[in-house]
Amino acid sequence: MVEIPLPATGQYLQAVRESSRTARTRANISITPEAIRRFLLSPAFTSTFDRLRHAHGMSLPLNFPSVVAELNVLSILSLLNFASGYRVPLHKATGRGAFDNIRAFIFAAYISSSTGAGDYFSARGMKEITETTVADLMRVTDAIHEERPHESIPGLTVGELGGPVWEVVQLITKTLQETGEALVKGGYPDLGSFVLEALKEGEKAKKAGGDEAEVAVERLIRGIPAFQDMALVYGEPVYCFKKALLTLHAIALRFGKSESSSVPVPRTAHLPIFSDNVIPSLLVHLGVIDLSHADASLGLPQLFPDAQDPARLEALLSATDPVDPAAAKKNKEVPKEGPLLTVEQAYVLRAAAIDACELIVEQAKTLDTSGVEGDFSWLKDITLPELDAWIWAVAKDRPDYRKLERFALRNTPYF
């Protein structure tokens, strides 16, 4: 396996942007000013942006004994923000999608730790956690076996560990164990303490005129393997670093308005987006990312073959009523599985989404809206994290968007 080098010190954010644009351009994925304008001025976007621009879903309705304890759990929620490739099997097993299952696991593990069952979220607790414990806390013990015919007794079937939900359990367990091991080696009692130290280093750099987010995100990525979200596309590294970037933004959202907080709050409005599978898939469906003439050798044009259909685009870009949360909970319809991708396909689409959002925010600043009815002066102030939040949230907000296929990548701890 080829080892992928980390970016040069002080150039992590730049590496995300530049590697993404290079990969997107090389794959001949089209993002035109016309497609961006159509998206920015669409009723689908303009009528919901203000309501959904902060909806990252990272709030935690739990009581914490200290700021560091809360920072620890918030950081672990970001660390485990993956399993998107298992959305459909998780829905079948639990009635919830990937992120909601991760949140439920976090709540169960934290509450169990608080009632004397052992601190699963200390460095040592993470290092020593088992697959059995993870499955129990996820409440999926009845969904992690597959039946197969007995090798020597006809008509008899035997159950053995396996299947997609078992893969999720293994991914969570391995991520916690590896992170716990790195923290124990570094002498940290928990992930929150490590993250707090990274934030303090960033604050020191900020006082010296540097970019505190750049410093902190590099520290997180260098220190924790599960934050090293990168892959080779066309033999060159593509850096996404979704979870490390999201960690910083989640901290800024949670502690940014607290005047007495002991947590240094990084500025995050300039961060690249936190690219997963939802954002690129939705940007394809909304006509911003066009795969029609993309690299056929990577199999890109046939992934979402109907995405550029004019009537379909018109319907998706029009305004509609949001999903009623109560009705959505009652409707347990399992979503349709999207295309299962290779690592290279997934990373080139994630890279395209990162670059698309850069171009959207850039064009929004100077968009000519003369002749368009309504006041769109607010467009010039939209930020990348707000755009990210809107795309992620609107995917759950509309009944027609919830039914849109999202690509999936299995066996990855990165998104």
mmCIF file of C-alpha atoms in Angstrom:
data_model
loop_
_atom_site.group_PDB
_atom_site.id
_atom_site.type_symbol
_atom_site.label_atom_id
_atom_site.label_comp_id
_atom_site.label_asym_id
_atom_site.label_seq_id
_atom_site.Cartn_x
_atom_site.Cartn_y
_atom_site.Cartn_z
ATOM 1 C CA MET A 1 0.000 0.000 0.000
ATOM 2 C CA VAL A 2 1.394 3.408 -1.004
ATOM 3 C CA GLU A 3 1.935 5.738 1.938
ATOM 4 C CA ILE A 4 0.330 9.136 1.329
ATOM 5 C CA PRO A 5 2.353 12.086 2.648
ATOM 6 C CA LEU A 6 0.694 14.680 4.854
ATOM 7 C CA PRO A 7 0.769 18.284 3.578
ATOM 8 C CA ALA A 8 3.621 20.611 4.509
ATOM 9 C CA THR A 9 3.315 22.375 7.864
ATOM 10 C CA GLY A 10 1.142 25.469 7.627
ATOM 11 C CA GLN A 11 -0.405 24.395 4.326
ATOM 12 C CA TYR A 12 -3.190 21.993 5.338
ATOM 13 C CA LEU A 13 -6.142 24.195 4.358
ATOM 14 C CA GLN A 14 -4.424 25.173 1.107
ATOM 15 C CA ALA A 15 -3.717 21.491 0.381
ATOM 16 C CA VAL A 16 -7.426 20.643 0.736
ATOM 17 C CA ARG A 17 -8.402 23.364 -1.730
ATOM 18 C CA GLU A 18 -5.624 22.835 -4.255
ATOM 19 C CA SER A 19 -5.701 19.025 -4.305
ATOM 20 C CA SER A 20 -9.479 19.106 -4.700
ATOM 21 C CA ARG A 21 -9.423 21.524 -7.629
ATOM 22 C CA THR A 22 -6.649 19.561 -9.320
ATOM 23 C CA ALA A 23 -8.533 16.261 -8.995
ATOM 24 C CA ARG A 24 -11.829 17.786 -10.129
ATOM 25 C CA THR A 25 -10.225 19.405 -13.175
ATOM 26 C CA ARG A 26 -8.270 16.266 -14.091
ATOM 27 C CA ALA A 27 -11.514 14.238 -13.950
ATOM 28 C CA ASN A 28 -13.161 16.769 -16.308
ATOM 29 C CA ILE A 29 -16.017 17.400 -13.864
ATOM 30 C CA SER A 30 -17.836 20.540 -14.965
ATOM 31 C CA ILE A 31 -18.954 23.358 -12.630
ATOM 32 C CA THR A 32 -20.095 26.365 -14.666
ATOM 33 C CA PRO A 33 -20.938 29.933 -13.573
ATOM 34 C CA GLU A 34 -24.383 29.430 -15.146
ATOM 35 C CA ALA A 35 -25.074 26.345 -13.018
ATOM 36 C CA ILE A 36 -23.924 28.178 -9.876
ATOM 37 C CA ARG A 37 -26.111 31.210 -10.634
ATOM 38 C CA ARG A 38 -29.143 28.989 -11.260
ATOM 39 C CA PHE A 39 -28.526 27.300 -7.892
ATOM 40 C CA LEU A 40 -27.917 30.503 -5.907
ATOM 41 C CA LEU A 41 -31.066 32.208 -7.197
ATOM 42 C CA SER A 42 -33.281 29.120 -6.993
ATOM 43 C CA PRO A 43 -36.274 29.220 -4.634
ATOM 44 C CA ALA A 44 -35.022 25.941 -3.147
ATOM 45 C CA PHE A 45 -31.914 27.748 -1.889
ATOM 46 C CA THR A 46 -33.094 31.294 -1.215
ATOM 47 C CA SER A 47 -36.232 30.318 0.711
ATOM 48 C CA THR A 48 -34.468 27.996 3.183
ATOM 49 C CA PHE A 49 -30.862 29.157 3.510
ATOM 50 C CA ASP A 50 -31.333 31.367 6.548
ATOM 51 C CA ARG A 51 -33.248 28.670 8.435
ATOM 52 C CA LEU A 52 -30.780 25.849 7.731
ATOM 53 C CA ARG A 53 -27.382 27.552 7.566
ATOM 54 C CA HIS A 54 -26.292 26.522 11.063
ATOM 55 C CA ALA A 55 -27.910 23.070 11.166
ATOM 56 C CA HIS A 56 -24.890 20.770 11.486
ATOM 57 C CA GLY A 57 -26.639 18.460 13.963
ATOM 58 C CA MET A 58 -23.697 18.504 16.376
ATOM 59 C CA SER A 59 -25.527 19.723 19.504
ATOM 60 C CA LEU A 60 -25.524 17.398 22.523
ATOM 61 C CA PRO A 61 -28.452 17.518 24.980
ATOM 62 C CA LEU A 62 -26.391 16.041 27.824
ATOM 63 C CA ASN A 63 -25.233 17.322 31.213
ATOM 64 C CA PHE A 64 -21.460 17.515 31.601
ATOM 65 C CA PRO A 65 -19.419 17.867 34.788
ATOM 66 C CA SER A 66 -16.845 20.123 33.110
ATOM 67 C CA VAL A 67 -16.029 21.972 29.905
ATOM 68 C CA VAL A 68 -13.307 19.445 29.053
ATOM 69 C CA ALA A 69 -15.791 16.586 29.481
ATOM 70 C CA GLU A 70 -18.146 18.248 27.004
ATOM 71 C CA LEU A 71 -15.286 19.027 24.634
ATOM 72 C CA ASN A 72 -14.276 15.363 24.822
ATOM 73 C CA VAL A 73 -17.707 14.027 23.862
ATOM 74 C CA LEU A 74 -18.157 16.657 21.128
ATOM 75 C CA SER A 75 -14.764 15.695 19.687
ATOM 76 C CA ILE A 76 -15.667 11.992 19.766
ATOM 77 C CA LEU A 77 -18.930 12.756 17.953
ATOM 78 C CA SER A 78 -16.820 14.353 15.200
ATOM 79 C CA LEU A 79 -14.296 11.492 15.292
ATOM 80 C CA LEU A 80 -17.052 8.931 14.716
ATOM 81 C CA ASN A 81 -18.926 11.000 12.127
ATOM 82 C CA PHE A 82 -18.759 8.329 9.450
ATOM 83 C CA ALA A 83 -20.603 5.164 8.270
ATOM 84 C CA SER A 84 -22.460 7.084 5.536
ATOM 85 C CA GLY A 85 -21.878 4.093 3.238
ATOM 86 C CA TYR A 86 -24.096 2.031 5.530
ATOM 87 C CA ARG A 87 -27.129 4.335 5.521
ATOM 88 C CA VAL A 88 -29.482 1.738 4.011
ATOM 89 C CA PRO A 89 -28.483 -1.327 6.105
ATOM 90 C CA LEU A 90 -28.559 0.806 9.263
ATOM 91 C CA HIS A 91 -32.038 2.069 8.360
ATOM 92 C CA LYS A 92 -33.163 -1.539 7.916
ATOM 93 C CA ALA A 93 -31.632 -2.584 11.244
ATOM 94 C CA THR A 94 -32.540 0.378 13.460
ATOM 95 C CA GLY A 95 -34.869 2.716 11.558
ATOM 96 C CA ARG A 96 -32.197 5.435 11.720
ATOM 97 C CA GLY A 97 -29.523 6.687 9.340
ATOM 98 C CA ALA A 98 -25.764 6.664 9.891
ATOM 99 C CA PHE A 99 -25.342 9.916 11.832
ATOM 100 C CA ASP A 100 -28.360 9.292 14.064
ATOM 101 C CA ASN A 101 -26.970 5.863 14.925
ATOM 102 C CA ILE A 102 -23.597 7.386 15.819
ATOM 103 C CA ARG A 103 -25.309 9.996 18.021
ATOM 104 C CA ALA A 104 -27.367 7.294 19.739
ATOM 105 C CA PHE A 105 -24.185 5.302 20.395
ATOM 106 C CA ILE A 106 -22.461 8.383 21.856
ATOM 107 C CA PHE A 107 -25.416 9.053 24.170
ATOM 108 C CA ALA A 108 -25.590 5.420 25.320
ATOM 109 C CA ALA A 109 -21.839 5.176 25.939
ATOM 110 C CA TYR A 110 -21.729 8.473 27.826
ATOM 111 C CA ILE A 111 -24.739 7.681 29.992
ATOM 112 C CA SER A 112 -23.398 4.163 30.721
ATOM 113 C CA SER A 113 -20.039 5.669 31.704
ATOM 114 C CA SER A 114 -21.821 8.138 34.007
ATOM 115 C CA THR A 115 -23.613 5.315 35.826
ATOM 116 C CA GLY A 116 -20.475 3.416 36.736
ATOM 117 C CA ALA A 117 -20.130 1.010 33.791
ATOM 118 C CA GLY A 118 -16.570 2.174 33.060
ATOM 119 C CA ASP A 119 -15.469 5.302 31.232
ATOM 120 C CA TYR A 120 -15.680 4.316 27.586
ATOM 121 C CA PHE A 121 -14.531 7.772 26.464
ATOM 122 C CA SER A 122 -11.320 8.056 28.467
ATOM 123 C CA ALA A 123 -8.157 7.337 26.470
ATOM 124 C CA ARG A 124 -7.759 3.953 28.156
ATOM 125 C CA GLY A 125 -11.476 3.167 27.870
ATOM 126 C CA MET A 126 -11.353 3.831 24.130
ATOM 127 C CA LYS A 127 -8.217 1.741 23.731
ATOM 128 C CA GLU A 128 -9.812 -1.219 25.509
ATOM 129 C CA ILE A 129 -13.363 -1.058 24.132
ATOM 130 C CA THR A 130 -14.582 -4.245 22.430
ATOM 131 C CA GLU A 131 -16.809 -4.988 19.470
ATOM 132 C CA THR A 132 -19.296 -6.669 21.835
ATOM 133 C CA THR A 133 -19.589 -3.480 23.900
ATOM 134 C CA VAL A 134 -20.011 -1.307 20.799
ATOM 135 C CA ALA A 135 -22.727 -3.602 19.397
ATOM 136 C CA ASP A 136 -24.530 -3.619 22.769
ATOM 137 C CA LEU A 137 -24.445 0.175 23.068
ATOM 138 C CA MET A 138 -25.638 0.532 19.453
ATOM 139 C CA ARG A 139 -28.403 -2.012 20.155
ATOM 140 C CA VAL A 140 -27.590 -3.952 17.005
ATOM 141 C CA THR A 141 -26.618 -7.321 18.490
ATOM 142 C CA ASP A 142 -29.437 -8.974 16.524
ATOM 143 C CA ALA A 143 -28.216 -7.497 13.218
ATOM 144 C CA ILE A 144 -24.545 -8.521 13.171
ATOM 145 C CA HIS A 145 -24.855 -12.184 12.169
ATOM 146 C CA GLU A 146 -25.291 -13.834 8.808
ATOM 147 C CA GLU A 147 -26.667 -17.310 8.272
ATOM 148 C CA ARG A 148 -24.932 -19.834 6.035
ATOM 149 C CA PRO A 149 -25.436 -23.543 5.336
ATOM 150 C CA HIS A 150 -23.570 -25.886 7.687
ATOM 151 C CA GLU A 151 -20.509 -27.375 5.978
ATOM 152 C CA SER A 152 -21.335 -31.026 6.736
ATOM 153 C CA ILE A 153 -24.952 -31.238 7.929
ATOM 154 C CA PRO A 154 -27.493 -30.775 5.109
ATOM 155 C CA GLY A 155 -30.463 -28.548 5.927
ATOM 156 C CA LEU A 156 -28.745 -26.946 8.939
ATOM 157 C CA THR A 157 -27.814 -23.272 8.912
ATOM 158 C CA VAL A 158 -25.348 -21.629 11.265
ATOM 159 C CA GLY A 159 -25.011 -17.977 12.200
ATOM 160 C CA GLU A 160 -21.665 -16.209 12.110
ATOM 161 C CA LEU A 161 -20.557 -12.633 12.623
ATOM 162 C CA GLY A 162 -20.787 -10.691 9.383
ATOM 163 C CA GLY A 163 -22.772 -8.315 7.201
ATOM 164 C CA PRO A 164 -22.794 -4.544 6.788
ATOM 165 C CA VAL A 165 -23.897 -3.653 10.337
ATOM 166 C CA TRP A 166 -21.083 -5.822 11.720
ATOM 167 C CA GLU A 167 -18.690 -3.846 9.497
ATOM 168 C CA VAL A 168 -19.935 -0.605 11.126
ATOM 169 C CA VAL A 169 -19.355 -2.087 14.592
ATOM 170 C CA GLN A 170 -15.826 -3.077 13.568
ATOM 171 C CA LEU A 171 -15.091 0.380 12.111
ATOM 172 C CA ILE A 172 -16.269 2.165 15.274
ATOM 173 C CA THR A 173 -14.335 -0.212 17.522
ATOM 174 C CA LYS A 174 -11.118 0.095 15.509
ATOM 175 C CA THR A 175 -11.372 3.895 15.355
ATOM 176 C CA LEU A 176 -11.872 4.185 19.117
ATOM 177 C CA GLN A 177 -9.086 1.697 19.857
ATOM 178 C CA GLU A 178 -6.560 3.400 17.532
ATOM 179 C CA THR A 179 -7.437 6.832 18.886
ATOM 180 C CA GLY A 180 -7.226 5.618 22.473
ATOM 181 C CA GLU A 181 -3.826 4.087 21.796
ATOM 182 C CA ALA A 182 -2.514 7.331 20.261
ATOM 183 C CA LEU A 183 -3.792 9.319 23.263
ATOM 184 C CA VAL A 184 -2.327 6.913 25.826
ATOM 185 C CA LYS A 185 1.039 7.045 24.014
ATOM 186 C CA GLY A 186 0.914 10.830 24.047
ATOM 187 C CA GLY A 187 0.048 10.957 27.751
ATOM 188 C CA TYR A 188 -3.450 12.427 27.303
ATOM 189 C CA PRO A 189 -6.316 11.326 29.581
ATOM 190 C CA ASP A 190 -8.891 11.750 26.789
ATOM 191 C CA LEU A 191 -9.473 13.188 23.327
ATOM 192 C CA GLY A 192 -10.889 16.422 24.758
ATOM 193 C CA SER A 193 -7.590 17.196 26.506
ATOM 194 C CA PHE A 194 -5.690 16.630 23.263
ATOM 195 C CA VAL A 195 -8.089 18.845 21.302
ATOM 196 C CA LEU A 196 -7.904 21.560 23.976
ATOM 197 C CA GLU A 197 -4.109 21.573 23.713
ATOM 198 C CA ALA A 198 -4.375 21.915 19.910
ATOM 199 C CA LEU A 199 -6.788 24.841 20.338
ATOM 200 C CA LYS A 200 -4.392 26.532 22.776
ATOM 201 C CA GLU A 201 -1.526 26.145 20.306
ATOM 202 C CA GLY A 202 -3.752 27.720 17.674
ATOM 203 C CA GLU A 203 -4.617 30.591 20.030
ATOM 204 C CA LYS A 204 -0.907 31.222 20.579
ATOM 205 C CA ALA A 205 -0.371 31.359 16.815
ATOM 206 C CA LYS A 206 -3.332 33.733 16.443
ATOM 207 C CA LYS A 207 -1.769 36.177 18.916
ATOM 208 C CA ALA A 208 1.364 36.117 16.764
ATOM 209 C CA GLY A 209 -0.678 36.964 13.644
ATOM 210 C CA GLY A 210 -1.191 33.398 12.403
ATOM 211 C CA ASP A 211 -4.249 31.337 11.497
ATOM 212 C CA GLU A 212 -5.324 29.441 14.615
ATOM 213 C CA ALA A 213 -7.541 27.033 12.644
ATOM 214 C CA GLU A 214 -4.621 26.081 10.410
ATOM 215 C CA VAL A 215 -2.422 25.300 13.414
ATOM 216 C CA ALA A 216 -5.112 23.402 15.328
ATOM 217 C CA VAL A 217 -6.307 21.322 12.388
ATOM 218 C CA GLU A 218 -2.743 20.260 11.571
ATOM 219 C CA ARG A 219 -2.205 19.188 15.172
ATOM 220 C CA LEU A 220 -5.400 17.094 15.127
ATOM 221 C CA ILE A 221 -4.522 15.401 11.849
ATOM 222 C CA ARG A 222 -0.912 14.647 12.732
ATOM 223 C CA GLY A 223 -1.881 13.258 16.129
ATOM 224 C CA ILE A 224 -4.935 11.117 15.380
ATOM 225 C CA PRO A 225 -4.953 8.533 12.531
ATOM 226 C CA ALA A 226 -8.769 8.689 12.150
ATOM 227 C CA PHE A 227 -8.448 12.357 11.105
ATOM 228 C CA GLN A 228 -6.049 11.543 8.229
ATOM 229 C CA ASP A 229 -8.751 11.635 5.556
ATOM 230 C CA MET A 230 -6.885 11.440 2.256
ATOM 231 C CA ALA A 231 -6.483 9.158 -0.760
ATOM 232 C CA LEU A 232 -4.705 8.909 -4.090
ATOM 233 C CA VAL A 233 -6.600 10.018 -7.201
ATOM 234 C CA TYR A 234 -4.707 9.724 -10.494
ATOM 235 C CA GLY A 235 -1.684 8.855 -8.353
ATOM 236 C CA GLU A 236 -1.784 12.212 -6.535
ATOM 237 C CA PRO A 237 -2.982 12.914 -2.966
ATOM 238 C CA VAL A 238 -6.440 14.373 -2.418
ATOM 239 C CA TYR A 239 -6.875 15.823 1.063
ATOM 240 C CA CYS A 240 -10.407 16.170 2.472
ATOM 241 C CA PHE A 241 -9.871 16.106 6.289
ATOM 242 C CA LYS A 242 -13.635 16.277 6.839
ATOM 243 C CA LYS A 243 -13.731 15.216 10.493
ATOM 244 C CA ALA A 244 -10.816 17.370 11.672
ATOM 245 C CA LEU A 245 -12.320 20.472 10.038
ATOM 246 C CA LEU A 246 -15.777 19.619 11.405
ATOM 247 C CA THR A 247 -14.338 19.235 14.915
ATOM 248 C CA LEU A 248 -13.104 22.825 14.860
ATOM 249 C CA HIS A 249 -16.362 24.174 13.494
ATOM 250 C CA ALA A 250 -18.472 22.201 15.970
ATOM 251 C CA ILE A 251 -16.375 23.701 18.779
ATOM 252 C CA ALA A 252 -16.818 27.191 17.352
ATOM 253 C CA LEU A 253 -20.601 26.720 17.132
ATOM 254 C CA ARG A 254 -20.836 25.343 20.668
ATOM 255 C CA PHE A 255 -18.444 27.645 22.539
ATOM 256 C CA GLY A 256 -18.328 30.710 20.277
ATOM 257 C CA LYS A 257 -21.070 32.602 22.085
ATOM 258 C CA SER A 258 -19.845 31.806 25.599
ATOM 259 C CA GLU A 259 -17.947 34.728 27.104
ATOM 260 C CA SER A 260 -16.663 32.745 30.077
ATOM 261 C CA SER A 261 -15.546 29.610 28.226
ATOM 262 C CA SER A 262 -12.055 28.291 28.911
ATOM 263 C CA VAL A 263 -12.017 26.810 25.397
ATOM 264 C CA PRO A 264 -10.177 28.947 22.808
ATOM 265 C CA VAL A 265 -12.637 29.320 19.938
ATOM 266 C CA PRO A 266 -11.120 29.211 16.449
ATOM 267 C CA ARG A 267 -12.376 31.331 13.548
ATOM 268 C CA THR A 268 -13.894 28.885 11.066
ATOM 269 C CA ALA A 269 -15.752 30.937 8.437
ATOM 270 C CA HIS A 270 -12.881 30.387 5.981
ATOM 271 C CA LEU A 271 -12.577 26.622 6.380
ATOM 272 C CA PRO A 272 -13.159 24.376 3.358
ATOM 273 C CA ILE A 273 -16.387 22.377 3.543
ATOM 274 C CA PHE A 274 -16.628 19.096 5.437
ATOM 275 C CA SER A 275 -17.066 16.876 2.388
ATOM 276 C CA ASP A 276 -18.922 13.594 2.882
ATOM 277 C CA ASN A 277 -21.229 11.706 0.515
ATOM 278 C CA VAL A 278 -24.350 13.867 1.012
ATOM 279 C CA ILE A 279 -22.896 17.160 -0.208
ATOM 280 C CA PRO A 280 -21.398 15.921 -3.497
ATOM 281 C CA SER A 281 -24.451 13.780 -4.261
ATOM 282 C CA LEU A 282 -26.836 16.673 -3.650
ATOM 283 C CA LEU A 283 -24.734 19.113 -5.689
ATOM 284 C CA VAL A 284 -24.925 16.641 -8.574
ATOM 285 C CA HIS A 285 -28.707 16.335 -8.170
ATOM 286 C CA LEU A 286 -29.076 20.145 -8.042
ATOM 287 C CA GLY A 287 -27.110 20.585 -11.250
ATOM 288 C CA VAL A 288 -24.044 22.349 -9.833
ATOM 289 C CA ILE A 289 -21.677 19.419 -10.379
ATOM 290 C CA ASP A 290 -22.069 18.006 -13.890
ATOM 291 C CA LEU A 291 -20.685 14.502 -14.497
ATOM 292 C CA SER A 292 -22.024 14.200 -18.074
ATOM 293 C CA HIS A 293 -18.591 14.548 -19.685
ATOM 294 C CA ALA A 294 -16.446 13.461 -16.721
ATOM 295 C CA ASP A 295 -13.702 10.847 -16.957
ATOM 296 C CA ALA A 296 -15.330 7.692 -18.345
ATOM 297 C CA SER A 297 -12.369 5.567 -17.248
ATOM 298 C CA LEU A 298 -13.421 6.267 -13.654
ATOM 299 C CA GLY A 299 -17.029 5.419 -14.514
ATOM 300 C CA LEU A 300 -18.276 8.868 -13.444
ATOM 301 C CA PRO A 301 -20.853 9.764 -16.159
ATOM 302 C CA GLN A 302 -23.136 6.808 -15.362
ATOM 303 C CA LEU A 303 -23.239 7.298 -11.586
ATOM 304 C CA PHE A 304 -26.206 9.716 -11.654
ATOM 305 C CA PRO A 305 -27.388 9.486 -15.286
ATOM 306 C CA ASP A 306 -30.578 11.554 -14.942
ATOM 307 C CA ALA A 307 -29.116 14.420 -12.906
ATOM 308 C CA GLN A 308 -29.029 16.943 -15.765
ATOM 309 C CA ASP A 309 -32.611 16.326 -16.919
ATOM 310 C CA PRO A 310 -34.154 19.847 -17.239
ATOM 311 C CA ALA A 311 -37.608 18.957 -15.862
ATOM 312 C CA ARG A 312 -36.086 17.116 -12.918
ATOM 313 C CA LEU A 313 -33.775 20.045 -12.137
ATOM 314 C CA GLU A 314 -36.638 22.514 -12.334
ATOM 315 C CA ALA A 315 -38.616 20.523 -9.767
ATOM 316 C CA LEU A 316 -35.673 20.117 -7.393
ATOM 317 C CA LEU A 317 -34.717 23.810 -7.571
ATOM 318 C CA SER A 318 -38.238 25.053 -6.864
ATOM 319 C CA ALA A 319 -39.546 25.774 -3.381
ATOM 320 C CA THR A 320 -41.503 23.159 -1.466
ATOM 321 C CA ASP A 321 -42.759 22.430 2.030
ATOM 322 C CA PRO A 322 -40.199 20.980 4.455
ATOM 323 C CA VAL A 323 -40.561 17.545 6.029
ATOM 324 C CA ASP A 324 -42.691 17.552 9.155
ATOM 325 C CA PRO A 325 -40.326 16.046 11.804
ATOM 326 C CA ALA A 326 -43.128 14.088 13.504
ATOM 327 C CA ALA A 327 -44.326 12.670 10.182
ATOM 328 C CA ALA A 328 -40.759 11.832 9.171
ATOM 329 C CA LYS A 329 -40.286 9.796 12.356
ATOM 330 C CA LYS A 330 -43.455 7.822 11.678
ATOM 331 C CA ASN A 331 -42.460 7.196 8.068
ATOM 332 C CA LYS A 332 -39.842 4.460 8.371
ATOM 333 C CA GLU A 333 -39.389 4.066 4.624
ATOM 334 C CA VAL A 334 -35.935 2.677 3.911
ATOM 335 C CA PRO A 335 -34.027 4.984 1.527
ATOM 336 C CA LYS A 336 -32.922 3.676 -1.846
ATOM 337 C CA GLU A 337 -29.313 2.559 -2.047
ATOM 338 C CA GLY A 338 -27.163 4.834 -4.206
ATOM 339 C CA PRO A 339 -24.179 3.736 -6.295
ATOM 340 C CA LEU A 340 -21.440 1.914 -4.362
ATOM 341 C CA LEU A 341 -18.155 3.569 -5.317
ATOM 342 C CA THR A 342 -14.459 2.822 -5.303
ATOM 343 C CA VAL A 343 -12.161 4.919 -3.123
ATOM 344 C CA GLU A 344 -10.931 6.875 -6.156
ATOM 345 C CA GLN A 345 -14.471 7.622 -7.375
ATOM 346 C CA ALA A 346 -15.600 8.718 -3.905
ATOM 347 C CA TYR A 347 -12.628 11.005 -3.336
ATOM 348 C CA VAL A 348 -12.874 12.669 -6.732
ATOM 349 C CA LEU A 349 -16.565 13.448 -6.075
ATOM 350 C CA ARG A 350 -15.774 14.729 -2.571
ATOM 351 C CA ALA A 351 -13.015 16.859 -4.107
ATOM 352 C CA ALA A 352 -15.479 18.201 -6.685
ATOM 353 C CA ALA A 353 -17.848 19.204 -3.871
ATOM 354 C CA ILE A 354 -15.069 21.036 -2.012
ATOM 355 C CA ASP A 355 -14.172 22.957 -5.149
ATOM 356 C CA ALA A 356 -17.810 23.574 -6.072
ATOM 357 C CA CYS A 357 -18.520 25.199 -2.723
ATOM 358 C CA GLU A 358 -15.421 27.405 -3.049
ATOM 359 C CA LEU A 359 -16.700 28.542 -6.448
ATOM 360 C CA ILE A 360 -20.267 29.061 -5.160
ATOM 361 C CA VAL A 361 -19.171 31.307 -2.287
ATOM 362 C CA GLU A 362 -16.754 33.168 -4.566
ATOM 363 C CA GLN A 363 -19.429 33.816 -7.199
ATOM 364 C CA ALA A 364 -22.032 34.774 -4.563
ATOM 365 C CA LYS A 365 -19.854 37.711 -3.487
ATOM 366 C CA THR A 366 -20.129 39.405 -6.883
ATOM 367 C CA LEU A 367 -23.354 37.943 -8.288
ATOM 368 C CA ASP A 368 -25.243 40.373 -10.497
ATOM 369 C CA THR A 369 -28.880 40.231 -9.369
ATOM 370 C CA SER A 370 -30.113 43.244 -11.311
ATOM 371 C CA GLY A 371 -33.390 42.410 -12.980
ATOM 372 C CA VAL A 372 -34.107 39.679 -10.436
ATOM 373 C CA GLU A 373 -37.092 40.317 -8.199
ATOM 374 C CA GLY A 374 -36.218 40.434 -4.493
ATOM 375 C CA ASP A 375 -33.294 41.489 -2.281
ATOM 376 C CA PHE A 376 -30.373 39.115 -2.633
ATOM 377 C CA SER A 377 -27.693 41.338 -1.094
ATOM 378 C CA TRP A 378 -27.264 38.738 1.694
ATOM 379 C CA LEU A 379 -25.726 36.318 -0.800
ATOM 380 C CA LYS A 380 -22.394 38.145 -0.684
ATOM 381 C CA ASP A 381 -21.999 37.252 2.998
ATOM 382 C CA ILE A 382 -22.549 33.483 2.896
ATOM 383 C CA THR A 383 -19.677 31.404 4.282
ATOM 384 C CA LEU A 384 -18.407 27.944 3.397
ATOM 385 C CA PRO A 385 -19.507 26.320 6.693
ATOM 386 C CA GLU A 386 -22.976 27.865 6.291
ATOM 387 C CA LEU A 387 -23.249 26.519 2.749
ATOM 388 C CA ASP A 388 -22.078 23.120 3.998
ATOM 389 C CA ALA A 389 -24.704 23.164 6.764
ATOM 390 C CA TRP A 390 -27.462 24.136 4.333
ATOM 391 C CA ILE A 391 -26.677 21.323 1.888
ATOM 392 C CA TRP A 392 -26.384 18.735 4.658
ATOM 393 C CA ALA A 393 -29.591 19.875 6.368
ATOM 394 C CA VAL A 394 -31.756 20.438 3.287
ATOM 395 C CA ALA A 395 -31.088 16.837 2.250
ATOM 396 C CA LYS A 396 -33.243 15.830 5.243
ATOM 397 C CA ASP A 397 -35.602 18.816 5.034
ATOM 398 C CA ARG A 398 -37.534 17.996 1.864
ATOM 399 C CA PRO A 399 -39.406 14.778 1.075
ATOM 400 C CA ASP A 400 -38.126 14.767 -2.518
ATOM 401 C CA TYR A 401 -34.526 15.379 -1.404
ATOM 402 C CA ARG A 402 -34.696 12.561 1.157
ATOM 403 C CA LYS A 403 -35.464 10.169 -1.697
ATOM 404 C CA LEU A 404 -32.479 11.254 -3.794
ATOM 405 C CA GLU A 405 -29.752 8.633 -4.103
ATOM 406 C CA ARG A 406 -26.452 9.314 -2.365
ATOM 407 C CA PHE A 407 -23.289 7.515 -3.324
ATOM 408 C CA ALA A 408 -21.788 5.151 -0.778
ATOM 409 C CA LEU A 409 -18.280 4.013 0.098
ATOM 410 C CA ARG A 410 -17.963 1.079 2.474
ATOM 411 C CA ASN A 411 -15.173 0.300 4.945
ATOM 412 C CA THR A 412 -14.027 3.876 5.474
ATOM 413 C CA PRO A 413 -13.712 5.641 8.851
ATOM 414 C CA TYR A 414 -13.523 9.071 7.224
ATOM 415 C CA PHE A 415 -17.101 9.938 6.198
#
